[in-house]
């Protein structure tokens, strides 16, 4: 055998049903290159998924120095051998012919090849000049959710204590910032409370804005296997789209985008009204319950029904389902995190678990999910700008502790305010005070909102842009220096998934050309900058991944994300959940089994923020509210969205993912099976909405907002009337223009149209609250203009005009793909 | 007119002004997206406060007009937003932003002190209606203060040092 059955047609594969409390049966998924069998493989190198947040363990198959496939690891706790379609096929991108193999620098307006010394000297020289002339506030770093822990920690030390800038963030800001913020608000610190095993024990599973079937296919397999087994859990789905999750749900609520807080307040109202709270738990472990009860007193299902446009009876049914659960597992993702009042809504899911006393026990799992494979490490290492180890920038003792670990003066670590989030960095660059932006492993020229604005910021003469990536993506094309990076399979390091499972990913093959591991690039830069500690020694003393890991272990000691009990050797046997210490050598399945230590004023990562304004709570206020360190129940009032449908823009636009692609398709667009499965952008509206607008399935439509316009094939699918959905993956690297829409013509990146607005607490951009209109560009069957003039023909699978609406649509996957 | 009536009037006028000022700042700093959106959100609180104060006015012998009519976004709004777009790439607008936030904060402090006076008077006279109003509204004024303070704290280092 060299391959599992076609997992494009069936992303989830065959079922292995199991009963509550039983271990999830294993199933080993495999995909090898054509003509290669398992016997031909010379080496199997342990790793895990890098194309989503689930952390599925796998072995990389190597033959003749090349990656020839992947096989799931049956013994691993996360996936028991299963892999999703992106893992099975995505590795092929490593071998793509257009990988960057040499550094590039801009000369006379053009990017030309050069050597590492020239490229990095140029970056170091500009950094030094800016630090001398304008100070550390002129330098910013925007990194990823796909590098390794060792790389984030190195970058974090380099930025915090080397450059001493507050401007450091990851693209996790777009996917997981609200998860972190919601956990900080409720439990005082980041850290996923639940464990994937909670799926095995739950009698009720609630998915809030989480299309798990597409974002975490293997976890969804686990749910499907429970649903097919004896005594299956009941399922609640909250999603304006009729997703595969919705199709399996006992209750599906499809609220108007932007109204999650109203809906959740009504659910909490019903649970409180019907007395289904765990009073003893609330009294023992929480503060703030009375404010919540008062806050939701008037939030009846009838009230919410008007705001959310969901029948009150359905809200009551959902509340019954949640209220009757004995073992409730909830997950939350982008339907909440990228929507209006993101943090306020995510916190209400925490409140649901707190008032029902459903935390820290098997089946009572609360999971504020991540979108990216290594997002957890971005957060814990402080590559999102936070202080490493979930330390509190407002707590001088935490800063002193960090200063001691790094052997620097406490005032050498900027902590006068919260870190600068990505959107604010771009604002500072727009306004001219940020002059160097180093972007690693992410593609803001496609992934940030309002792309016309982002492109104009990146293209400024006064802004020096460094891009570190695998390919000459849209952002790299606007850079002054481009650094070719090694990727998964070409370097060694660890990363941590959405349920705190740490995996080791080892180097299997050499990177192409002169490409280097991100760790080596950061270390080289630090050496060129000659960053020193307070005794004159090197600030960063480590030279390889294992030494970087050891440095991080020391930084994590005693913090919620304690790695001190882990080692590369131990991780070679499989994933382990942090905290992992001498006392808990096998890791920790669930946090908060016995109280909320991390919420204590002396230990917490954050004192919290105002649920509407994002204003920081002071240490004194927090200490008086929560002197003993309990979970904090925070109420939130519903506010209308900042941009809503109008006569001119009658629809609400939401963007999202497809199961076949990740991010801006940098890798998945270069894996033939994945690219062929979803080669070009489309737009979804309901059949009724299409009829009302005089549109039909397969028409070429324009989606227009006050910011911009795109063209896409229309798919009519089951989705709320009044809502248009567009996948955000598609950019321009595989079009003639390379990094932007054709002159004077509509683009295809969803973010041409999205709004620049972010959650005031988590600073996560809101991709699911914009007003739009959908109009006809050309009837079905009419080729696009760019096809007739030949401009689009070099695009892989370019715009299969006639089949786009029918090929994938109409299958079981049609509305989801 | 009683002291309570005079204070009601002063606060009512202060909340009307603060609403207008918040909305003006939101327009003027259209390119500072967080300021724009949150200023608009918390302007709503001042509007509600003015309406509720006006409703209570007759009990204390004052006739208060309540919140201003919202004119449709007119020429002035368009002009301010255009100006914001044009100036959004100039570092000097950062200083203007800090000054605006400072003025908003001071206006909210003024209102807060008036709420404090009314709370004390309501307790002294056992005026439940007035006390309930203060209990509902004053926390929101404090939140307006904390927000402007937080924004000043976050933005000052960049706007004062790196410009």
PDB file of C-alpha atoms in Angstrom, chain A residues 465-603:
ATOM      1  CA  UNK A 465      10.654  45.530   4.727  1.00  0.00           C
ATOM      2  CA  UNK A 466      12.430  42.240   5.430  1.00  0.00           C
ATOM      3  CA  UNK A 467      10.632  39.045   4.442  1.00  0.00           C
ATOM      4  CA  UNK A 468      11.762  35.611   5.567  1.00  0.00           C
ATOM      5  CA  UNK A 469       9.870  32.867   3.762  1.00  0.00           C
ATOM      6  CA  UNK A 470       9.925  29.747   1.593  1.00  0.00           C
ATOM      7  CA  UNK A 471       8.596  31.392  -1.535  1.00  0.00           C
ATOM      8  CA  UNK A 472       8.469  34.779  -3.185  1.00  0.00           C
ATOM      9  CA  UNK A 473       4.950  35.345  -1.888  1.00  0.00           C
ATOM     10  CA  UNK A 474       2.926  38.520  -2.382  1.00  0.00           C
ATOM     11  CA  UNK A 475       4.546  40.224   0.602  1.00  0.00           C
ATOM     12  CA  UNK A 476       8.065  39.213  -0.406  1.00  0.00           C
ATOM     13  CA  UNK A 477       7.545  40.900  -3.760  1.00  0.00           C
ATOM     14  CA  UNK A 478       7.206  44.199  -1.876  1.00  0.00           C
ATOM     15  CA  UNK A 479      10.261  43.595   0.340  1.00  0.00           C
ATOM     16  CA  UNK A 480      13.668  45.251   0.430  1.00  0.00           C
ATOM     17  CA  UNK A 481      15.393  42.088   1.611  1.00  0.00           C
ATOM     18  CA  UNK A 482      14.133  38.519   1.152  1.00  0.00           C
ATOM     19  CA  UNK A 483      15.624  35.717   3.260  1.00  0.00           C
ATOM     20  CA  UNK A 484      15.093  32.113   2.077  1.00  0.00           C
ATOM     21  CA  UNK A 485      13.945  29.921   4.961  1.00  0.00           C
ATOM     22  CA  UNK A 486      13.969  26.193   5.562  1.00  0.00           C
ATOM     23  CA  UNK A 487      10.679  24.633   6.596  1.00  0.00           C
ATOM     24  CA  UNK A 488       9.118  21.624   8.300  1.00  0.00           C
ATOM     25  CA  UNK A 489      11.141  18.495   7.513  1.00  0.00           C
ATOM     26  CA  UNK A 490      14.261  20.558   6.828  1.00  0.00           C
ATOM     27  CA  UNK A 491      14.972  21.674  10.409  1.00  0.00           C
ATOM     28  CA  UNK A 492      14.534  20.456  13.971  1.00  0.00           C
ATOM     29  CA  UNK A 493      12.365  21.911  16.692  1.00  0.00           C
ATOM     30  CA  UNK A 494       9.285  21.464  18.832  1.00  0.00           C
ATOM     31  CA  UNK A 495       5.763  22.792  18.633  1.00  0.00           C
ATOM     32  CA  UNK A 496       2.599  22.625  20.655  1.00  0.00           C
ATOM     33  CA  UNK A 497      -0.940  22.076  19.467  1.00  0.00           C
ATOM     34  CA  UNK A 498      -4.301  23.375  20.625  1.00  0.00           C
ATOM     35  CA  UNK A 499      -4.534  20.934  23.548  1.00  0.00           C
ATOM     36  CA  UNK A 500      -1.024  21.698  24.882  1.00  0.00           C
ATOM     37  CA  UNK A 501       0.569  18.617  23.294  1.00  0.00           C
ATOM     38  CA  UNK A 502       4.242  19.194  22.527  1.00  0.00           C
ATOM     39  CA  UNK A 503       5.732  17.330  19.556  1.00  0.00           C
ATOM     40  CA  UNK A 504       9.279  17.101  18.295  1.00  0.00           C
ATOM     41  CA  UNK A 505       9.741  17.614  14.570  1.00  0.00           C
ATOM     42  CA  UNK A 506      13.133  16.462  13.350  1.00  0.00           C
ATOM     43  CA  UNK A 507      15.127  17.358  10.306  1.00  0.00           C
ATOM     44  CA  UNK A 508      14.531  14.761   7.597  1.00  0.00           C
ATOM     45  CA  UNK A 509      16.178  16.330   4.551  1.00  0.00           C
ATOM     46  CA  UNK A 510      18.438  19.257   3.651  1.00  0.00           C
ATOM     47  CA  UNK A 511      16.786  22.562   2.766  1.00  0.00           C
ATOM     48  CA  UNK A 512      17.062  23.630  -0.880  1.00  0.00           C
ATOM     49  CA  UNK A 513      19.990  25.765  -1.989  1.00  0.00           C
ATOM     50  CA  UNK A 514      21.173  28.217   0.622  1.00  0.00           C
ATOM     51  CA  UNK A 515      17.880  28.284   2.530  1.00  0.00           C
ATOM     52  CA  UNK A 516      18.406  28.346   6.291  1.00  0.00           C
ATOM     53  CA  UNK A 517      16.373  27.425   9.353  1.00  0.00           C
ATOM     54  CA  UNK A 518      14.574  30.439  10.839  1.00  0.00           C
ATOM     55  CA  UNK A 519      16.481  29.790  14.065  1.00  0.00           C
ATOM     56  CA  UNK A 520      19.812  30.130  12.285  1.00  0.00           C
ATOM     57  CA  UNK A 521      18.690  33.344  10.606  1.00  0.00           C
ATOM     58  CA  UNK A 522      17.675  34.926  13.926  1.00  0.00           C
ATOM     59  CA  UNK A 523      20.886  33.749  15.607  1.00  0.00           C
ATOM     60  CA  UNK A 524      22.995  35.147  12.784  1.00  0.00           C
ATOM     61  CA  UNK A 525      21.239  38.504  13.011  1.00  0.00           C
ATOM     62  CA  UNK A 526      21.699  38.575  16.807  1.00  0.00           C
ATOM     63  CA  UNK A 527      25.401  37.865  16.358  1.00  0.00           C
ATOM     64  CA  UNK A 528      25.762  40.647  13.768  1.00  0.00           C
ATOM     65  CA  UNK A 529      23.972  43.048  16.113  1.00  0.00           C
ATOM     66  CA  UNK A 530      26.217  41.865  18.955  1.00  0.00           C
ATOM     67  CA  UNK A 531      23.438  41.968  21.558  1.00  0.00           C
ATOM     68  CA  UNK A 532      24.923  41.753  25.050  1.00  0.00           C
ATOM     69  CA  UNK A 533      23.639  41.006  28.540  1.00  0.00           C
ATOM     70  CA  UNK A 534      24.403  43.316  31.460  1.00  0.00           C
ATOM     71  CA  UNK A 535      27.751  41.640  32.142  1.00  0.00           C
ATOM     72  CA  UNK A 536      28.889  41.942  28.571  1.00  0.00           C
ATOM     73  CA  UNK A 537      28.240  38.308  27.668  1.00  0.00           C
ATOM     74  CA  UNK A 538      26.196  37.397  24.612  1.00  0.00           C
ATOM     75  CA  UNK A 539      22.469  37.984  25.188  1.00  0.00           C
ATOM     76  CA  UNK A 540      21.665  34.821  23.269  1.00  0.00           C
ATOM     77  CA  UNK A 541      24.087  32.064  24.175  1.00  0.00           C
ATOM     78  CA  UNK A 542      22.551  29.146  22.352  1.00  0.00           C
ATOM     79  CA  UNK A 543      23.552  27.878  18.938  1.00  0.00           C
ATOM     80  CA  UNK A 544      21.179  25.061  18.022  1.00  0.00           C
ATOM     81  CA  UNK A 545      17.585  23.927  18.583  1.00  0.00           C
ATOM     82  CA  UNK A 546      18.311  21.735  21.569  1.00  0.00           C
ATOM     83  CA  UNK A 547      20.166  24.526  23.369  1.00  0.00           C
ATOM     84  CA  UNK A 548      17.370  26.942  22.548  1.00  0.00           C
ATOM     85  CA  UNK A 549      14.889  24.439  23.964  1.00  0.00           C
ATOM     86  CA  UNK A 550      16.921  24.213  27.170  1.00  0.00           C
ATOM     87  CA  UNK A 551      16.947  28.013  27.456  1.00  0.00           C
ATOM     88  CA  UNK A 552      13.185  28.058  27.018  1.00  0.00           C
ATOM     89  CA  UNK A 553      12.737  25.332  29.638  1.00  0.00           C
ATOM     90  CA  UNK A 554      14.482  27.546  32.148  1.00  0.00           C
ATOM     91  CA  UNK A 555      12.255  30.476  31.175  1.00  0.00           C
ATOM     92  CA  UNK A 556       9.117  28.335  31.515  1.00  0.00           C
ATOM     93  CA  UNK A 557       9.986  26.905  34.951  1.00  0.00           C
ATOM     94  CA  UNK A 558       7.252  27.491  37.481  1.00  0.00           C
ATOM     95  CA  UNK A 559       4.935  29.096  34.960  1.00  0.00           C
ATOM     96  CA  UNK A 560       1.664  27.543  33.718  1.00  0.00           C
ATOM     97  CA  UNK A 561       3.435  26.350  30.545  1.00  0.00           C
ATOM     98  CA  UNK A 562       6.210  24.533  32.411  1.00  0.00           C
ATOM     99  CA  UNK A 563       8.394  22.486  30.028  1.00  0.00           C
ATOM    100  CA  UNK A 564      11.051  21.458  32.545  1.00  0.00           C
ATOM    101  CA  UNK A 565      10.054  17.769  32.543  1.00  0.00           C
ATOM    102  CA  UNK A 566      10.381  17.431  28.759  1.00  0.00           C
ATOM    103  CA  UNK A 567      13.347  16.546  26.570  1.00  0.00           C
ATOM    104  CA  UNK A 568      13.890  15.848  22.893  1.00  0.00           C
ATOM    105  CA  UNK A 569      14.529  12.204  23.795  1.00  0.00           C
ATOM    106  CA  UNK A 570      11.258  11.899  25.646  1.00  0.00           C
ATOM    107  CA  UNK A 571       9.358  13.583  22.823  1.00  0.00           C
ATOM    108  CA  UNK A 572      10.693  11.100  20.270  1.00  0.00           C
ATOM    109  CA  UNK A 573       8.213   8.610  21.757  1.00  0.00           C
ATOM    110  CA  UNK A 574       5.225  10.858  21.121  1.00  0.00           C
ATOM    111  CA  UNK A 575       3.447  14.037  22.118  1.00  0.00           C
ATOM    112  CA  UNK A 576       3.211  15.147  25.760  1.00  0.00           C
ATOM    113  CA  UNK A 577       0.933  17.828  27.209  1.00  0.00           C
ATOM    114  CA  UNK A 578       2.392  20.693  29.235  1.00  0.00           C
ATOM    115  CA  UNK A 579       2.813  21.447  32.054  1.00  0.00           C
ATOM    116  CA  UNK A 580       5.350  18.641  32.252  1.00  0.00           C
ATOM    117  CA  UNK A 581       7.550  18.760  35.342  1.00  0.00           C
ATOM    118  CA  UNK A 582       9.445  16.522  37.699  1.00  0.00           C
ATOM    119  CA  UNK A 583       6.174  16.047  39.594  1.00  0.00           C
ATOM    120  CA  UNK A 584       4.157  15.444  36.432  1.00  0.00           C
ATOM    121  CA  UNK A 585       6.645  13.649  34.162  1.00  0.00           C
ATOM    122  CA  UNK A 586       3.942  12.352  31.804  1.00  0.00           C
ATOM    123  CA  UNK A 587       2.429  15.777  31.333  1.00  0.00           C
ATOM    124  CA  UNK A 588      -0.953  17.127  32.392  1.00  0.00           C
ATOM    125  CA  UNK A 589      -4.218  16.233  30.681  1.00  0.00           C
ATOM    126  CA  UNK A 590      -6.387  19.008  32.124  1.00  0.00           C
ATOM    127  CA  UNK A 591      -5.810  22.339  33.781  1.00  0.00           C
ATOM    128  CA  UNK A 592      -8.005  23.587  36.624  1.00  0.00           C
ATOM    129  CA  UNK A 593      -8.751  20.208  38.170  1.00  0.00           C
ATOM    130  CA  UNK A 594      -8.395  21.883  41.542  1.00  0.00           C
ATOM    131  CA  UNK A 595      -8.941  25.624  41.532  1.00  0.00           C
ATOM    132  CA  UNK A 596      -7.463  28.475  39.528  1.00  0.00           C
ATOM    133  CA  UNK A 597      -3.967  29.089  40.833  1.00  0.00           C
ATOM    134  CA  UNK A 598      -2.888  30.979  37.742  1.00  0.00           C
ATOM    135  CA  UNK A 599      -5.529  33.632  38.434  1.00  0.00           C
ATOM    136  CA  UNK A 600      -3.899  34.708  41.694  1.00  0.00           C
ATOM    137  CA  UNK A 601      -2.913  38.399  41.555  1.00  0.00           C
ATOM    138  CA  UNK A 602       0.741  37.500  42.116  1.00  0.00           C
ATOM    139  CA  UNK A 603       0.809  34.880  39.378  1.00  0.00           C
TER     140      UNK A 603
END
